[in-house]
Short mmCIF file of C-alpha atoms in Angstrom, two decimals:
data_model
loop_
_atom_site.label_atom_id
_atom_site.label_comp_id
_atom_site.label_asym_id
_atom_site.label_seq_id
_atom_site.Cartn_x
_atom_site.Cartn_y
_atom_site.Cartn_z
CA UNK A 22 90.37 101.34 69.50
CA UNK A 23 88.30 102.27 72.31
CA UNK A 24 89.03 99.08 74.58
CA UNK A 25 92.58 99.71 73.68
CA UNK A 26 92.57 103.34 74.72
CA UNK A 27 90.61 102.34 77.86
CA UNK A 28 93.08 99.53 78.83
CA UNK A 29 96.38 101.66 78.44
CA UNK A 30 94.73 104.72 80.60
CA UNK A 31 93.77 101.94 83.53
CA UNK A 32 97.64 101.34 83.42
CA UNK A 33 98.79 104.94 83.96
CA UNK A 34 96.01 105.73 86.29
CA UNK A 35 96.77 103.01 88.55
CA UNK A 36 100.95 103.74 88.64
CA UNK A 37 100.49 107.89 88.72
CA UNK A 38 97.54 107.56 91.29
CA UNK A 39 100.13 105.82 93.41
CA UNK A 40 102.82 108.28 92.67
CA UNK A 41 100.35 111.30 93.57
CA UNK A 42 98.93 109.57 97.18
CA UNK A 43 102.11 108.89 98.29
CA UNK A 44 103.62 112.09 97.80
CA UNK A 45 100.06 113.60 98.94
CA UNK A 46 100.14 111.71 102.06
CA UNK A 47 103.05 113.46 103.74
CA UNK A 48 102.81 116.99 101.81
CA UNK A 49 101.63 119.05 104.72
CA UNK A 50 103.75 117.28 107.20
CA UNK A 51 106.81 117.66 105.38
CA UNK A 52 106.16 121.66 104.43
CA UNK A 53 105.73 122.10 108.15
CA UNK A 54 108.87 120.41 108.98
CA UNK A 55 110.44 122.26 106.37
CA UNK A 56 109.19 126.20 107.04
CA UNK A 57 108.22 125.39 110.90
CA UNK A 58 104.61 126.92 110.64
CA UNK A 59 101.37 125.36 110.15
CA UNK A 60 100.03 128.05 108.43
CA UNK A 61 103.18 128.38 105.72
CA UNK A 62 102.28 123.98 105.19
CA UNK A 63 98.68 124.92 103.14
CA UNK A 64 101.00 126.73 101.03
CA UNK A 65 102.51 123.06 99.71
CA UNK A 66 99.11 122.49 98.80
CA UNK A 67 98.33 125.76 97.39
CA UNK A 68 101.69 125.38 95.11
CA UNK A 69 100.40 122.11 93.67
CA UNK A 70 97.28 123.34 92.86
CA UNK A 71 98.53 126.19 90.62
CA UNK A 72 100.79 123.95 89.60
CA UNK A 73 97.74 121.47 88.59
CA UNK A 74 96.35 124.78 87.67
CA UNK A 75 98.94 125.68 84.86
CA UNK A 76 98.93 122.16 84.22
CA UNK A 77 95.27 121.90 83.04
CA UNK A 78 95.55 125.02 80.58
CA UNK A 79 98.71 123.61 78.92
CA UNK A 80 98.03 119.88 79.06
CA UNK A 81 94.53 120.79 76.70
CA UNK A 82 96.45 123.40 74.85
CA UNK A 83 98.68 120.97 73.80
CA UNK A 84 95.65 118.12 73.48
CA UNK A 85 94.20 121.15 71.49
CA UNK A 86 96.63 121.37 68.55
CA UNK A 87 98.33 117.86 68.55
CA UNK A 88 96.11 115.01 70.38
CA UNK A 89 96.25 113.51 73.79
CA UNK A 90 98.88 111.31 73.44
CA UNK A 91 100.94 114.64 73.32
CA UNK A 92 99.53 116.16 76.43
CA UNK A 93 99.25 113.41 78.79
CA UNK A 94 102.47 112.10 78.51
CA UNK A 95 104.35 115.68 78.81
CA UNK A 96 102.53 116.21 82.13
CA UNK A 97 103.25 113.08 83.60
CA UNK A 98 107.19 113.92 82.37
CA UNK A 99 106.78 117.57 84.61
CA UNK A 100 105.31 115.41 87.42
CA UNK A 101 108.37 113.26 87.81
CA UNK A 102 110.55 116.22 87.15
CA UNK A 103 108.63 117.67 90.29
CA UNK A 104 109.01 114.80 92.50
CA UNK A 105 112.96 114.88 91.77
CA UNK A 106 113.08 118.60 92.82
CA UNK A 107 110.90 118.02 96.20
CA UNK A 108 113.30 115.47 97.71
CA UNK A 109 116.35 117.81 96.38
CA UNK A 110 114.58 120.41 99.19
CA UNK A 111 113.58 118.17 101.71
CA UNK A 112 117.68 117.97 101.64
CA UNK A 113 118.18 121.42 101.52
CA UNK A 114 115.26 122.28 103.60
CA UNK A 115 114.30 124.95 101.12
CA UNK A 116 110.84 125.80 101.56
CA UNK A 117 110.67 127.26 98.13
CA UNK A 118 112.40 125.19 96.23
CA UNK A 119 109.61 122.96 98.03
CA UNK A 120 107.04 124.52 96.51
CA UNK A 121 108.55 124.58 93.06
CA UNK A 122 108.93 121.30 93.37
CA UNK A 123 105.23 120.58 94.44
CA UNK A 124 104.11 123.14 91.39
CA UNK A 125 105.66 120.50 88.86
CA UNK A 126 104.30 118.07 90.95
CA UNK A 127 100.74 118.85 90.58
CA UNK A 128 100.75 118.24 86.91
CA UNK A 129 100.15 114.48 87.90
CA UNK A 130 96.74 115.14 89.42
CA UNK A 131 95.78 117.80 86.52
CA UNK A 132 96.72 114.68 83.84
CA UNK A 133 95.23 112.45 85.44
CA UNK A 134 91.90 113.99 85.92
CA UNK A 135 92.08 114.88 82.21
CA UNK A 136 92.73 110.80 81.04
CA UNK A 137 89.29 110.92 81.99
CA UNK A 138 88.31 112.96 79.01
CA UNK A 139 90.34 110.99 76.57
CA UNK A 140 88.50 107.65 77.79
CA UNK A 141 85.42 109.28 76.37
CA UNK A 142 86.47 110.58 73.03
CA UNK A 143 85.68 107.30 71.61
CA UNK A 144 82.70 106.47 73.79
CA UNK A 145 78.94 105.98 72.11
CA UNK A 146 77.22 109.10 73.95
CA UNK A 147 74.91 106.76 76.52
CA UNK A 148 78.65 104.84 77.76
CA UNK A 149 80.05 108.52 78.39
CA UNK A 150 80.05 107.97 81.83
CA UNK A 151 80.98 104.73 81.99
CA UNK A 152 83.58 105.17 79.98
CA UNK A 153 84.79 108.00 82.68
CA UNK A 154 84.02 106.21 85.71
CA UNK A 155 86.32 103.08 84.42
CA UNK A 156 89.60 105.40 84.47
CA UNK A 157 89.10 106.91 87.23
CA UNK A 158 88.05 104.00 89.57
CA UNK A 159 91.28 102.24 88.75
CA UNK A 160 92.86 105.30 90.52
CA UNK A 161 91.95 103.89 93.52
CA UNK A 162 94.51 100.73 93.50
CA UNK A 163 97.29 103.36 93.51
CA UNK A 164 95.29 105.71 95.85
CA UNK A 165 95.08 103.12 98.22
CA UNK A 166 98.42 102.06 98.13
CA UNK A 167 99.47 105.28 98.41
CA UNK A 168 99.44 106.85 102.00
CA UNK A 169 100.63 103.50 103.33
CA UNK A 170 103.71 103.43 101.48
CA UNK A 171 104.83 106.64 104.48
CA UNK A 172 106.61 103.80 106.48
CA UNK A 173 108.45 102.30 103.98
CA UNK A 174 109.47 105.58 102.18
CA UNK A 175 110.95 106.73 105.48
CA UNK A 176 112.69 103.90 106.06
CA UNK A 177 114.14 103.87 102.39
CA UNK A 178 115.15 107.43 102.52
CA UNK A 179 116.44 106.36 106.09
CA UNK A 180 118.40 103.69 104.53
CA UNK A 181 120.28 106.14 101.82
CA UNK A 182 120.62 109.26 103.76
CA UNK A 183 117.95 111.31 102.64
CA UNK A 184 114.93 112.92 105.25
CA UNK A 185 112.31 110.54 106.29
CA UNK A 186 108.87 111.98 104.63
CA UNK A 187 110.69 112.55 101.40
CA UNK A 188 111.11 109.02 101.05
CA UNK A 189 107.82 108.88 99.28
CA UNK A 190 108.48 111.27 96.37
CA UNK A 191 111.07 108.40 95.16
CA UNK A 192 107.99 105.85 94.92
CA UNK A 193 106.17 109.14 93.58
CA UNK A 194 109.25 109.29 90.55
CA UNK A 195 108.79 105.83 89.76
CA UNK A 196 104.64 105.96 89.74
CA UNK A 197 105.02 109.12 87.23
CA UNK A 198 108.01 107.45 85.00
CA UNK A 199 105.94 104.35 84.16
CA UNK A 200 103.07 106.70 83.17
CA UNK A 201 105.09 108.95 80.96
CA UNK A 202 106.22 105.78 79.30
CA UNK A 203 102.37 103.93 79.06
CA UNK A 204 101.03 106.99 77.59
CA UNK A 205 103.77 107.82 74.92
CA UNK A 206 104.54 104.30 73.94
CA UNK A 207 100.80 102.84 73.70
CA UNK A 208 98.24 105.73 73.39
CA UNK A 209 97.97 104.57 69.69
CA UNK A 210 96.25 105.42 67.69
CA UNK A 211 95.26 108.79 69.47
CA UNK A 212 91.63 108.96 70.60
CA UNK A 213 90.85 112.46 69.90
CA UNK A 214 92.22 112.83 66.62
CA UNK A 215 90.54 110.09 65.79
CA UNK A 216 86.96 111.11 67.09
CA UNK A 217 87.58 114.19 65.10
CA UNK A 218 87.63 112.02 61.92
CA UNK A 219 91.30 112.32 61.06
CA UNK A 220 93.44 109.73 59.62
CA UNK A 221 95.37 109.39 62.06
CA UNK A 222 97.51 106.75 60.24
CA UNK A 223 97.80 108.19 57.06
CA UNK A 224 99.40 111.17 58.94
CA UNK A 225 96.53 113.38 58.24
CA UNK A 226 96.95 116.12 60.73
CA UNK A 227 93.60 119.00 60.25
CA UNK A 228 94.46 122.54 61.91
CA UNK A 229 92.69 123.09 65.36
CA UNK A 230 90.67 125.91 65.50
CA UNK A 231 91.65 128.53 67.99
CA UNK A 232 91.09 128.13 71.30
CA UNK A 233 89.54 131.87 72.22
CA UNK A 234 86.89 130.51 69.59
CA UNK A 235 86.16 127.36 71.44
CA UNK A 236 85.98 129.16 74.99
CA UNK A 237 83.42 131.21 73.54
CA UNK A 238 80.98 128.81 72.70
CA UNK A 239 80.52 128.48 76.73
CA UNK A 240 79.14 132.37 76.80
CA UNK A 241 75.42 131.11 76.02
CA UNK A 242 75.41 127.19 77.46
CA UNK A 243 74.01 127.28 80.45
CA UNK A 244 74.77 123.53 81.30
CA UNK A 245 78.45 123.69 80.51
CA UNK A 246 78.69 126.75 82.70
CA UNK A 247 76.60 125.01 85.65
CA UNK A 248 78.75 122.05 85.05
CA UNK A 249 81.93 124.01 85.25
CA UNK A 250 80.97 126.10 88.64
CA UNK A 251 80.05 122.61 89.92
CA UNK A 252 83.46 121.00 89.27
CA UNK A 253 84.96 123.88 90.82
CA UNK A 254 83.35 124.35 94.22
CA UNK A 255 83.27 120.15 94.54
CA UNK A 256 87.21 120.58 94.06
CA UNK A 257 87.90 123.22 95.89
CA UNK A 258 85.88 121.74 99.07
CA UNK A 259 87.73 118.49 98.58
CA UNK A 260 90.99 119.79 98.73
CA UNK A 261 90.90 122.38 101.04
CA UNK A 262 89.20 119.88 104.17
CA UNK A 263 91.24 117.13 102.92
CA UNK A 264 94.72 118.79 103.02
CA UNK A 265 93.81 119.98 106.77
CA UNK A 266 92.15 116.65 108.22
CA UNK A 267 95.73 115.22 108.64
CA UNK A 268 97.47 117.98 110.28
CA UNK A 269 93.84 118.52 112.67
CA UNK A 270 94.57 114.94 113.89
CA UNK A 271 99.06 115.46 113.77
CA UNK A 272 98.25 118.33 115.84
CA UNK A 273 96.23 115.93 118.62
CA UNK A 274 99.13 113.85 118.36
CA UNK A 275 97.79 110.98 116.47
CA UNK A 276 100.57 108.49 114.47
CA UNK A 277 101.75 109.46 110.95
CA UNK A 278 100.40 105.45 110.03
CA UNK A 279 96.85 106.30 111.36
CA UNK A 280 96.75 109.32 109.43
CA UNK A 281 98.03 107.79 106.44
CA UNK A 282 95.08 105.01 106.70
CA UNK A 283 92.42 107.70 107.27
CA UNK A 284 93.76 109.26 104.07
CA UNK A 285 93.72 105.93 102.46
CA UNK A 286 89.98 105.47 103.16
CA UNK A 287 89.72 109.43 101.85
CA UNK A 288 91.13 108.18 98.51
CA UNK A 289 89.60 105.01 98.59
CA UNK A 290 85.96 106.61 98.25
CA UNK A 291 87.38 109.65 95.77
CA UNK A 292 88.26 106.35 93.16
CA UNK A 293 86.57 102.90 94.26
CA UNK A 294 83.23 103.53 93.49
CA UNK A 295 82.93 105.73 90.36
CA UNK A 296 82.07 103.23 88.03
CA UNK A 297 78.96 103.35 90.03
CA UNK A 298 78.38 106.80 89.73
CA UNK A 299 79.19 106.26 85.81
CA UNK A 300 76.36 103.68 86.03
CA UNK A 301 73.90 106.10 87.34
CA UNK A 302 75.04 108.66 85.11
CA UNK A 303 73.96 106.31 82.07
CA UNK A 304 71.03 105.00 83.88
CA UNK A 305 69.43 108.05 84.50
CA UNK A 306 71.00 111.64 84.39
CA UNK A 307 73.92 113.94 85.19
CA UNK A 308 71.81 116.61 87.25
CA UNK A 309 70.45 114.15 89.38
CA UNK A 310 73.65 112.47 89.99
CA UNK A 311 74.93 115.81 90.67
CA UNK A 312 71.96 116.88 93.44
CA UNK A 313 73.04 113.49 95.66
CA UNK A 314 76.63 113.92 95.33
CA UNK A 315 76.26 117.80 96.67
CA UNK A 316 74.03 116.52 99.17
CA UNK A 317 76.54 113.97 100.66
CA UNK A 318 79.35 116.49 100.54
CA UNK A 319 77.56 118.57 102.75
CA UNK A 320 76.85 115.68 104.99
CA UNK A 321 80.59 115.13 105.55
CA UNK A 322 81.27 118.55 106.09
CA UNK A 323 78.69 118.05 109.32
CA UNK A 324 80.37 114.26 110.03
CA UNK A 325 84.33 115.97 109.76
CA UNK A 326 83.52 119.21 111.65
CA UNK A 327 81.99 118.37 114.82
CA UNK A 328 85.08 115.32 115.35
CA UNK A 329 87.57 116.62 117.44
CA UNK A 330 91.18 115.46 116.30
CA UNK A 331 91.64 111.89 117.96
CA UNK A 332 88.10 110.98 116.90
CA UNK A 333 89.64 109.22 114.73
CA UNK A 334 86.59 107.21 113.33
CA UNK A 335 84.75 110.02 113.07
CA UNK A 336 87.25 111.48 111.21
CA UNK A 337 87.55 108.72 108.90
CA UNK A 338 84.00 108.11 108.10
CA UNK A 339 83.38 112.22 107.49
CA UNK A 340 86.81 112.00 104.87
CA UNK A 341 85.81 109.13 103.42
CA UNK A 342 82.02 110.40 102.46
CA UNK A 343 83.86 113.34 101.04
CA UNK A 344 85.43 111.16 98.92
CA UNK A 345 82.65 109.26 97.60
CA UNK A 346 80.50 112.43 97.46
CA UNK A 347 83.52 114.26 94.69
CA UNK A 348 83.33 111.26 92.78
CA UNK A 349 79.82 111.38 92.08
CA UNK A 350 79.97 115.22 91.47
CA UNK A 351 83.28 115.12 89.45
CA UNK A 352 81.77 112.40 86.99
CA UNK A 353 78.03 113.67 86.48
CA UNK A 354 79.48 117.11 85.92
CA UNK A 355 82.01 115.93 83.65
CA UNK A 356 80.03 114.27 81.41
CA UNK A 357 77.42 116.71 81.83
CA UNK A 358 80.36 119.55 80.47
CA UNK A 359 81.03 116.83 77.47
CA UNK A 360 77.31 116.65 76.64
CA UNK A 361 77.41 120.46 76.53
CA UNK A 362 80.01 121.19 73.99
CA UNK A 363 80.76 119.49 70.59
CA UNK A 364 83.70 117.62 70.38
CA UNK A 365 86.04 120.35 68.54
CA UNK A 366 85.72 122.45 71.53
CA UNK A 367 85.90 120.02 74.29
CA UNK A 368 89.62 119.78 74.85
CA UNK A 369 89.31 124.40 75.36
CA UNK A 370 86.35 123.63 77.55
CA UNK A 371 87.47 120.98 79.36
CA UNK A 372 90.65 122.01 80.04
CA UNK A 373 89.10 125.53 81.23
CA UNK A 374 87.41 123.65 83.94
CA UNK A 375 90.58 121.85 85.32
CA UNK A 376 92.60 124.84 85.29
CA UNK A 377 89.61 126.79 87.00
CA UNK A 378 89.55 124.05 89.81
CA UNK A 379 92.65 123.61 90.45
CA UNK A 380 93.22 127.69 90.71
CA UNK A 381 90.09 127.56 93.23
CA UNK A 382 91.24 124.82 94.99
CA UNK A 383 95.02 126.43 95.37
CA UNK A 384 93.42 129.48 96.94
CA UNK A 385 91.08 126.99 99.04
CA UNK A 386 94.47 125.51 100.44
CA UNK A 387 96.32 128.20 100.87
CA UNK A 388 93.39 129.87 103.19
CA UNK A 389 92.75 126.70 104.63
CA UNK A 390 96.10 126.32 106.29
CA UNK A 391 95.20 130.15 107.74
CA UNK A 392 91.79 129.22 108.84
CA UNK A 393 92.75 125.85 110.72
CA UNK A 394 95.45 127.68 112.81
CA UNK A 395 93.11 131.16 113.82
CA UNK A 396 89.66 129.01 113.77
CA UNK A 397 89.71 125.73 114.21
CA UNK A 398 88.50 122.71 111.81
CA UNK A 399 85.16 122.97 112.78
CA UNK A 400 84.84 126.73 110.93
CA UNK A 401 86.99 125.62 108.12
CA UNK A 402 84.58 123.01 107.52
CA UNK A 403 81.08 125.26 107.45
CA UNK A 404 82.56 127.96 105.11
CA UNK A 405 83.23 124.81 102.95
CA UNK A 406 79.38 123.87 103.14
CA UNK A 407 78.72 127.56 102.48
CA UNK A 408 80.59 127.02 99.33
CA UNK A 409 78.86 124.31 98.31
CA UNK A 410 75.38 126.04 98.12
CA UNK A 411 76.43 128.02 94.76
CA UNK A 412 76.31 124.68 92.28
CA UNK A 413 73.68 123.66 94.51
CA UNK A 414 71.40 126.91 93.84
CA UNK A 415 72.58 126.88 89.94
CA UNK A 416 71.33 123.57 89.59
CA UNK A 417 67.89 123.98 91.01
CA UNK A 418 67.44 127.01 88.78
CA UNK A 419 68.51 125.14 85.87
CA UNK A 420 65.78 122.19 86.65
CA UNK A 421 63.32 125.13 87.47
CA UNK A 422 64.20 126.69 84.15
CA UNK A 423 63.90 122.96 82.51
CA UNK A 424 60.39 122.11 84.01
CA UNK A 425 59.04 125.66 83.15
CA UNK A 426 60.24 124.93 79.53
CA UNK A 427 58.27 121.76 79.27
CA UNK A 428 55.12 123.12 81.02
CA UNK A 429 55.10 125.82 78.09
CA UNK A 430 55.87 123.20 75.44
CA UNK A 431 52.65 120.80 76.89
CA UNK A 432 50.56 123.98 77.23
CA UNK A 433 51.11 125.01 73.57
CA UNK A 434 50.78 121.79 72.04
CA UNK A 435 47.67 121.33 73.88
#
């Protein structure tokens, strides 16, 4: 059951990664064209975070009561729904209509991160990460493919009348539509129900307990808190230099198919290497996965800031660090959160976390946008650092909390 579950997430990762890089890769560009300010374009971003956002909470509320076979494949439906809406205003050139579009739109990313969970529900606890790493690394065939589908989606939308840079949200439709249908046709048996100990195919169907009851059980855990604040501020970094590196470099007048490459290697390192991360993970532990990926973020917050925007290799390499450097934090600190909780109250918990990082990230874009245009990308890019100090801090005083725990334990048994 596991391989099977495993095996039909790869699918749907792969075809809604797609669907969310290509639409991804021409976001800002095409809010700008739309509302005519640079400023109003983080807002595009900002949209599909609350939209990933109010994803999250109703994807695991939904997970929560009847299994993830239920919630995945209703946010991948709202994604394509999304992506239908976002060419209708490219059309119009309604800017909010736009961003309604882009809220629905952001339930892609929101499901997809949470396939990660369900690829664990049947894992043995030392393949946790693994498990993880495997779904999400597949991401990276679509996230590659992604951004350099801009060309021909603007010649496709050329070719049938429609504005160039919305071409992309019709690859975006198809990407999401194949994952609706993966994830409702073949996510059977369902994992969680089944890690629960239901019978899943005698119909038995046990009551879930409330999800205010579930939430609480973070008030005292420490590491599921820590774990949470991490996913957050990694996120939140992530999106709000990411969304901006492309418009930095638009506004220096570099080509939309440079960009789109840059973004590709961006994407690239978010997905390709995770099942490496997962390795380490298993090997030896989630905090000290956790201390190198926060380490490497804040390297390529030093890389991207001091590039002006047609250093374009500079660019590249400082993007694609960040990628590699979320990857490492989203996976240690998601199986970290797992490890935390018992498995009743994961789908609460976990789904708390997504919705918290995608609202942090959504207010991350939306100042980011603000910052690039009164700053610069070199300030945007140190209050981002800044930012990634609190996990950073909350991790050391967990080890120190840890070490002075076992020095008392040796001392007494002594």
């Amino acid at each position: 059951m596991q391989r099977r579950t495993v095996r039909t997430l790869i699918v749907a990762e792969v075809v809604s990664g797609s669907g969310i890089a290509t639409g991804f890769a021409v976001t800002s560009l095409l809010a700008e064209e739309i509302s005519g300010s640079a400023s109003l374009a983080g807002l595009s971003q900002t949209a599909a975070t609350l939209g990933g956002a109010v994803a999250a909470g109703a994807v695991a509320a939904l997970t929560h009561v009847k299994g993830r076979r239920p919630g995945l494949s209703a946010g991948y439906l709202a994604a394509a729904v999304g992506a239908v809406i976002c060419v209708v205003a490219a059309v119009e050139r309604s800017f909010p209509l736009f961003l309604v579009g882009m809220v629905l739109y952001g339930a892609a990313g929101a499901t997809g991160l949470q396939a990660r969970f369900a690829a664990a529900d049947l894992a043995e606890p030392h393949q946790r990460g693994k498990a993880m790493s495997l779904v999400l690394t597949t991401t990276v065939v679509g996230a590659v493919v992604g951004p350099n589908l801009t060309g021909p989606g603007a010649a496709l939308a050329e070719g049938v009348g429609l504005p160039a840079l919305s071409g992309t949200f019709l690859f975006a439709l198809l990407g999401f539509g194949i994952a609706f249908a993966m994830i409702a046709l073949f996510l059977r048996p369902d994992p969680l129900l089944l890690a629960r100990g239901q019978d899943v195919a005698a119909g038995e169907r046990e009551k879930a307990p409330p999800l205010r009851d579930m939430l609480l059980t973070l008030r005292d855990n420490r590491a599921g808190k820590t774990a949470i604040l991490t996913i957050v501020a990694g996120h939140l970094v992530m999106i709000a230099v990411m969304s901006m590196t492309g418009i930095h470099m638009h506004h220096s007048d570099v080509g939309l198919g440079v960009i789109g490459a840059v973004l590709s290697g961006h994407l690239a390192g978010m997905f390709g290497f995770s099942a490496l991360f997962g390795w380490a993970v298993d090997k030896f532990d989630s905090r000290s996965v956790l201390f190198g990926g926060l380490a490497a973020m804040l390297l390529s917050m030093l890389v991207s800031g001091t590039a002006r925007g047609t250093d374009v290799t500079q660019l590249a390499v400082g993007l694609a660090l960040l990628g590699l450097a979320w990857s490492a934090v989203l996976v240690a600190a998601s199986v970290l959160l797992s490890e935390s909780v018992e498995v009743a109250a994961r789908p609460a918990v976990q789904g708390f976390s997504d919705m918290a990082m995608n609202i942090a990230a959504a207010g991350g874009a939306a100042l980011s946008g603000i910052i690039l245009e009164r700053l610069g990308f070199g300030p945007l890019t140190a209050i981002s650092g800044a930012i990634l100090l609190l996990p950073l801090l909350a991790l050391l005083g967990g080890r120190r909390r840890t070490d002075t725990g076992r020095a008392g334990s040796d001392a007494s048994s002594s």
